Coordinates of C-alpha atoms in Angstrom, one line a residue:
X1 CA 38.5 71.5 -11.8
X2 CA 35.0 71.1 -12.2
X3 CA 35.0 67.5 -12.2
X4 CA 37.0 68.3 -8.4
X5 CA 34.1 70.7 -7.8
X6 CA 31.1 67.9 -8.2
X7 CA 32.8 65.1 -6.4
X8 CA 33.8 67.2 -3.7
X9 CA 30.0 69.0 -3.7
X10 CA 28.0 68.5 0.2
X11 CA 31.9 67.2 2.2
X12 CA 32.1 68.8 5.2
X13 CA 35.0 66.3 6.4
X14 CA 38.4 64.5 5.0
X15 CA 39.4 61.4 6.9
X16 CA 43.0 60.6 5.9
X17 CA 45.2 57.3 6.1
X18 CA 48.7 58.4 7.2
X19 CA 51.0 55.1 5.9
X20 CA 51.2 55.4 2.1
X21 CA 49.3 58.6 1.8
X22 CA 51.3 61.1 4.2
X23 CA 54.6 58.9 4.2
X24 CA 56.2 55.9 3.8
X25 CA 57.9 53.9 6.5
X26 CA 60.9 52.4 6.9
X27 CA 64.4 53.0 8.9
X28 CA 64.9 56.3 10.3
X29 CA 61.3 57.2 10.6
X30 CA 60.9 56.8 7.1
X31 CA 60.2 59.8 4.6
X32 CA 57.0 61.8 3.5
X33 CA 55.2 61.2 0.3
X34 CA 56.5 64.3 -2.1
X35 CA 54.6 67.6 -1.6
X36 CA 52.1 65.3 1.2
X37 CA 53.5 68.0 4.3
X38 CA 52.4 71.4 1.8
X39 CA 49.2 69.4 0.8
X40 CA 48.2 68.8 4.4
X41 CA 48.8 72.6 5.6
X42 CA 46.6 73.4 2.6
X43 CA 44.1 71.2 3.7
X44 CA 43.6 72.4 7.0
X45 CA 43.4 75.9 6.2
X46 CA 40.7 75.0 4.5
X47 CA 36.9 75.3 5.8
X48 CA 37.2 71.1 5.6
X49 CA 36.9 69.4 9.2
X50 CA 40.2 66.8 8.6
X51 CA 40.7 63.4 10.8
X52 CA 43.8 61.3 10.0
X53 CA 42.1 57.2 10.5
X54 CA 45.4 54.6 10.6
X55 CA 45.5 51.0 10.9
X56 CA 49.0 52.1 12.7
X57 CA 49.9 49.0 14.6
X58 CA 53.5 48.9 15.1
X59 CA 53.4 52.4 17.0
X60 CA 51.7 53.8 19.6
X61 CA 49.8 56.9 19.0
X62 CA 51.6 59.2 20.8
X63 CA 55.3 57.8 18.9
X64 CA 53.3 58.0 15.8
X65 CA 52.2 61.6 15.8
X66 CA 55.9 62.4 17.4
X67 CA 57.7 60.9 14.0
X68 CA 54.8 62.7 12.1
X69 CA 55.3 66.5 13.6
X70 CA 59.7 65.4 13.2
X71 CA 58.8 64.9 9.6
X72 CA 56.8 68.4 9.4
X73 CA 53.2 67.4 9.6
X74 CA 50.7 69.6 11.8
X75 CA 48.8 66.7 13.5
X76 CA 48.1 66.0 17.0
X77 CA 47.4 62.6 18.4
X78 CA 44.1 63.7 19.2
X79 CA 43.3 64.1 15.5
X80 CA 44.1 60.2 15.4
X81 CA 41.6 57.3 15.2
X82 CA 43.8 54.4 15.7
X83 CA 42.8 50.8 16.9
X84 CA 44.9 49.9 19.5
X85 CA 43.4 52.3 21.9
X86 CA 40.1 51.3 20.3
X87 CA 41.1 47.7 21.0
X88 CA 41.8 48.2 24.6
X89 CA 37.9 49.9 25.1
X90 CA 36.7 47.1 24.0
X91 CA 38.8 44.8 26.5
X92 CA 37.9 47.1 29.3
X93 CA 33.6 46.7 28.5
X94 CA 33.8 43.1 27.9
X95 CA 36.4 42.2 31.0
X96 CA 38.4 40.3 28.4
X97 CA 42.3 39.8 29.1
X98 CA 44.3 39.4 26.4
X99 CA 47.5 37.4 25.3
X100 CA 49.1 39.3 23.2
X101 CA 50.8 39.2 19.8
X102 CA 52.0 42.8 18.8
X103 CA 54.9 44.9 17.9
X104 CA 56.6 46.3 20.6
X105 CA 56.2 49.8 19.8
X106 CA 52.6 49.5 20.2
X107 CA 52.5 47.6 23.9
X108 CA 52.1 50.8 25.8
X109 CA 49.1 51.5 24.6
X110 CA 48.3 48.2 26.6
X111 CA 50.0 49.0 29.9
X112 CA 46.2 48.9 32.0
X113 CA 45.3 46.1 30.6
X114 CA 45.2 42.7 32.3
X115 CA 46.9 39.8 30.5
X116 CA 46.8 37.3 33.0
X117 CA 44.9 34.4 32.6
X118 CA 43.9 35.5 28.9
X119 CA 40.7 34.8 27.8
X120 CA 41.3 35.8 23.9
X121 CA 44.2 36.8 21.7
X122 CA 45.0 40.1 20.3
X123 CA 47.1 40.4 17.1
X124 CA 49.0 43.3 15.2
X125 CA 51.4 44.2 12.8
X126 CA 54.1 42.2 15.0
X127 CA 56.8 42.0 12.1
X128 CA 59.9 40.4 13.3
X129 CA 57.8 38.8 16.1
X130 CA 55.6 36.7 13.5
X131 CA 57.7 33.7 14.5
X132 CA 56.5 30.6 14.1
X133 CA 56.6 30.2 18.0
X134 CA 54.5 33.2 19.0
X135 CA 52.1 32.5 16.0
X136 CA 51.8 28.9 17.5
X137 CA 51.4 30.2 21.2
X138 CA 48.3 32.5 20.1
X139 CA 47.0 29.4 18.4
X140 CA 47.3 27.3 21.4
X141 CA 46.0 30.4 23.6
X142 CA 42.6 30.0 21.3
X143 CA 42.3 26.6 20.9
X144 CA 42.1 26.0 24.9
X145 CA 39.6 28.6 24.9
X146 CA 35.9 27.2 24.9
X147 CA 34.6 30.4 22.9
X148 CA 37.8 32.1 21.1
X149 CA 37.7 35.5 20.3
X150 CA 40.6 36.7 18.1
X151 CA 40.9 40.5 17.8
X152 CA 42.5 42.1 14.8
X153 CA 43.7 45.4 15.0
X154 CA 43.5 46.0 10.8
X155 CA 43.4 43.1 8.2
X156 CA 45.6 45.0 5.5
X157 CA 47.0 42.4 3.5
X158 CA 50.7 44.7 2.9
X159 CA 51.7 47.8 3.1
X160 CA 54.7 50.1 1.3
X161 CA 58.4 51.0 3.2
X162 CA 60.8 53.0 1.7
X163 CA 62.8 49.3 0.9
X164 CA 59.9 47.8 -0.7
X165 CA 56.2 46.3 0.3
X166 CA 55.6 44.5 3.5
X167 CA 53.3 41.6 4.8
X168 CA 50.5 43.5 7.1
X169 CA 48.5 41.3 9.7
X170 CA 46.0 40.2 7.1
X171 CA 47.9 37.2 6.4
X172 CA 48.5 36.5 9.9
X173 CA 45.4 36.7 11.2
X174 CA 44.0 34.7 8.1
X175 CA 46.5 31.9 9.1
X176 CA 45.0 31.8 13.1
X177 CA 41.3 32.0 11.5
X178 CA 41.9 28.9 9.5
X179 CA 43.8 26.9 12.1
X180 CA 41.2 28.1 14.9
X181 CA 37.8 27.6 12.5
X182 CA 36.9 31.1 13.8
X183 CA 36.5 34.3 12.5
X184 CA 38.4 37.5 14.0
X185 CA 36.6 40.6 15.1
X186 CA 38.8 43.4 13.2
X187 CA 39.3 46.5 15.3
X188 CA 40.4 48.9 12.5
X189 CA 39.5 49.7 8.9
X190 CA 37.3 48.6 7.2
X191 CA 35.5 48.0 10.1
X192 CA 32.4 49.8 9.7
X193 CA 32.3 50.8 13.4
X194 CA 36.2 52.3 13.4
X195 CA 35.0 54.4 10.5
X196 CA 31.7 55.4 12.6
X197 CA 33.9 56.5 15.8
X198 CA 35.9 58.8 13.1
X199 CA 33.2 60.5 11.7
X200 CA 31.4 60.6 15.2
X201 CA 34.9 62.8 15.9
X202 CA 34.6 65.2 12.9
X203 CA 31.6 65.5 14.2
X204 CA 29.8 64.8 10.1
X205 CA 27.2 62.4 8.6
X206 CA 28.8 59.5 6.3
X207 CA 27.7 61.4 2.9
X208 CA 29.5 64.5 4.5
X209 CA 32.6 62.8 4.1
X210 CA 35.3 61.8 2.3
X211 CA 38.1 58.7 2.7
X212 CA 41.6 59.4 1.0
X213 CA 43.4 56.4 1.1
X214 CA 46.2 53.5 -1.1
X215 CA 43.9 50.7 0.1
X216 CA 41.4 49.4 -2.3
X217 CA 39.7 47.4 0.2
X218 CA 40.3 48.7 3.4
X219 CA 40.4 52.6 2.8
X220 CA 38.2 52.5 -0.3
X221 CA 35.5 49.7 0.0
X222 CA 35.0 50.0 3.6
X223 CA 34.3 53.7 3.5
X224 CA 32.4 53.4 0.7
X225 CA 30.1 50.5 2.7
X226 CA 29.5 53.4 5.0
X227 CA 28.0 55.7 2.6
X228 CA 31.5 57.7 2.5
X229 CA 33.0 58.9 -0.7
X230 CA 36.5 57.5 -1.3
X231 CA 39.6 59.0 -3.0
X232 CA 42.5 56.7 -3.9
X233 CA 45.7 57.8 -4.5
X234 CA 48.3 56.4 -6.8
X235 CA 50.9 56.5 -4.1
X236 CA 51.8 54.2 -1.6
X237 CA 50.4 50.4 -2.2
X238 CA 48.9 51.6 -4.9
X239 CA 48.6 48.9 -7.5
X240 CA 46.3 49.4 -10.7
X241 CA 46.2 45.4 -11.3
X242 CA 44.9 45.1 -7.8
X243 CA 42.8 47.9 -7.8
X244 CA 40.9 46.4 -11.4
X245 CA 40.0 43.5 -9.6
X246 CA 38.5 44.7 -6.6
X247 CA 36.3 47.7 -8.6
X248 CA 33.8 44.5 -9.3
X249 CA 34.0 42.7 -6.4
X250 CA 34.2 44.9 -3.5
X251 CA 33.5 48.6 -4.4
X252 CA 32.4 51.0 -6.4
X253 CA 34.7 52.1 -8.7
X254 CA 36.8 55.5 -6.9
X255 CA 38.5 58.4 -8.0
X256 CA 41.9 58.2 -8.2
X257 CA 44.1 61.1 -8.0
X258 CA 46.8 61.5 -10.3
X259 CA 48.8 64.0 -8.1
X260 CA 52.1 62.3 -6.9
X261 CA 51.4 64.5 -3.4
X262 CA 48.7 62.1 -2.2
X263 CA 45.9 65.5 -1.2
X264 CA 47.2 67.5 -3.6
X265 CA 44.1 67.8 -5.5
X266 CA 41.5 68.3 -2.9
X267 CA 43.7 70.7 -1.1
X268 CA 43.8 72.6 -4.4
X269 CA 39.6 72.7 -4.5
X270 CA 39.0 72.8 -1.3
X271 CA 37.4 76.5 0.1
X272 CA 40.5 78.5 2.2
X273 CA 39.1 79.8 5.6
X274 CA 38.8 83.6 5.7

């Protein structure tokens, strides 16, 4: 407890991932992570500011935060940094139009935006749709471009269902990169600036706050690159091979909780609101 106690010392704020550390997905809606719905109600009893920060890309935030509250989470989709609307910001200040190559569930979060004519490509977590046809269609979209710009909402390489790991647009958008001779601008974590626009919502500094995530590189590292401390939790994607391997490339090395309720530990230290 008093190892909880110093690690936890000066954080004001908890951002949380929701895939792997609140729930897993899969058919159905998937199912939550055992004791993750208790933890969280913990949590935000708490005198802890708490912001849930997804990579979420094959659901819109409002059908995200609707399977969430069905499963029994208290969350509302203003709680939610997600990239997709953060994506569509960006398309508005910089007049870009996009072709897309997303999931379905998440296209509504582009209904005002113009895709005519597109001037850059904008890819997701398109599962089924990562034909070889649509991959080659975004490729041709950016090759006839004289400056490509390739946005990718996340670069998670896989992520955990109830039936087993799946690819993640990492691979995807590594694939376009290559082909293209470009380099994508990721919308999502661990883009520095998606964790900024969380923590500019909580409303704390970086060294305020804590990530709790299953990704080693995009929860973990890129919160720590922005002076956040970073819980892991062995839930998830969780995979202690991977995770040795990144400790000395990418990150420091994090705490990693035990608890197979991913917040369980620091909803158990954390002060309760009077």
């Amino acid at each position: 407890m008093a190892a909880w106690g110093e690690r936890l010392a000066g954080v004001r704020g908890v951002l949380l991932d929701i895939s792997g550390v609140l729930y897993d997905g899969g058919e159905g809606g998937g199912a939550p992570i055992v004791g993750s719905v208790e933890a969280l109600a913990r949590l935000k009893r708490s005198q802890l500011k708490v912001r849930f920060c997804t990579n979420e890309s094959q659901k819109s935030r409002g059908d995200l935060v609707g399977m969430l509250r069905r499963l029994g989470f208290d969350i509302s989709e203003g709680e939610v940094t997600a990239p997709a609307p953060a994506t569509c910001l960006i398309l508005k200040e910089r007049g870009l139009r996009p072709h897309l190559l997303i999931h379905d569930g998440v296209r509504s979060e582009f209904d005002q935006i113009d895709t005519s004519n597109p001037n850059c490509v904008v890819i997701a977590d398109a599962g089924e749709g990562f034909s070889y046809q649509n991959m080659n269609k975004a490729f041709q979209v950016l090759m006839e471009l004289e400056n490509p710009v390739l946005f990718s909402l996340g670069k998670g390489r896989y992520y955990k269902e109830t039936s087993g790991l799946m690819l993640d647009v990492g691979p995807y958008m590594k694939a376009l990169e290559y082909a293209c001779g470009i380099e994508a601008e990721v919308v999502g974590k661990p883009s520095p600036e998606f964790f900024k626009s969380a923590l500019r919502e909580m409303r704390v500094e970086a060294h305020q706050a804590i990530m709790i995530g299953d990704d080693i590189v995009g929860d973990i590292s890129g919160a720590q690159r922005c002076g956040m401390r970073a819980l892991q939790v062995r839930t998830g994607k969780f995979r202690s091979i991977l995770r040795s391997r990144v400790w000395s490339t990418s990150c420091r090395r994090p705490s990693c909780s035990r608890q197979p309720a991913a917040i369980t530990e620091l909803a158990r230290v954390s002060p309760s609101a009077s």
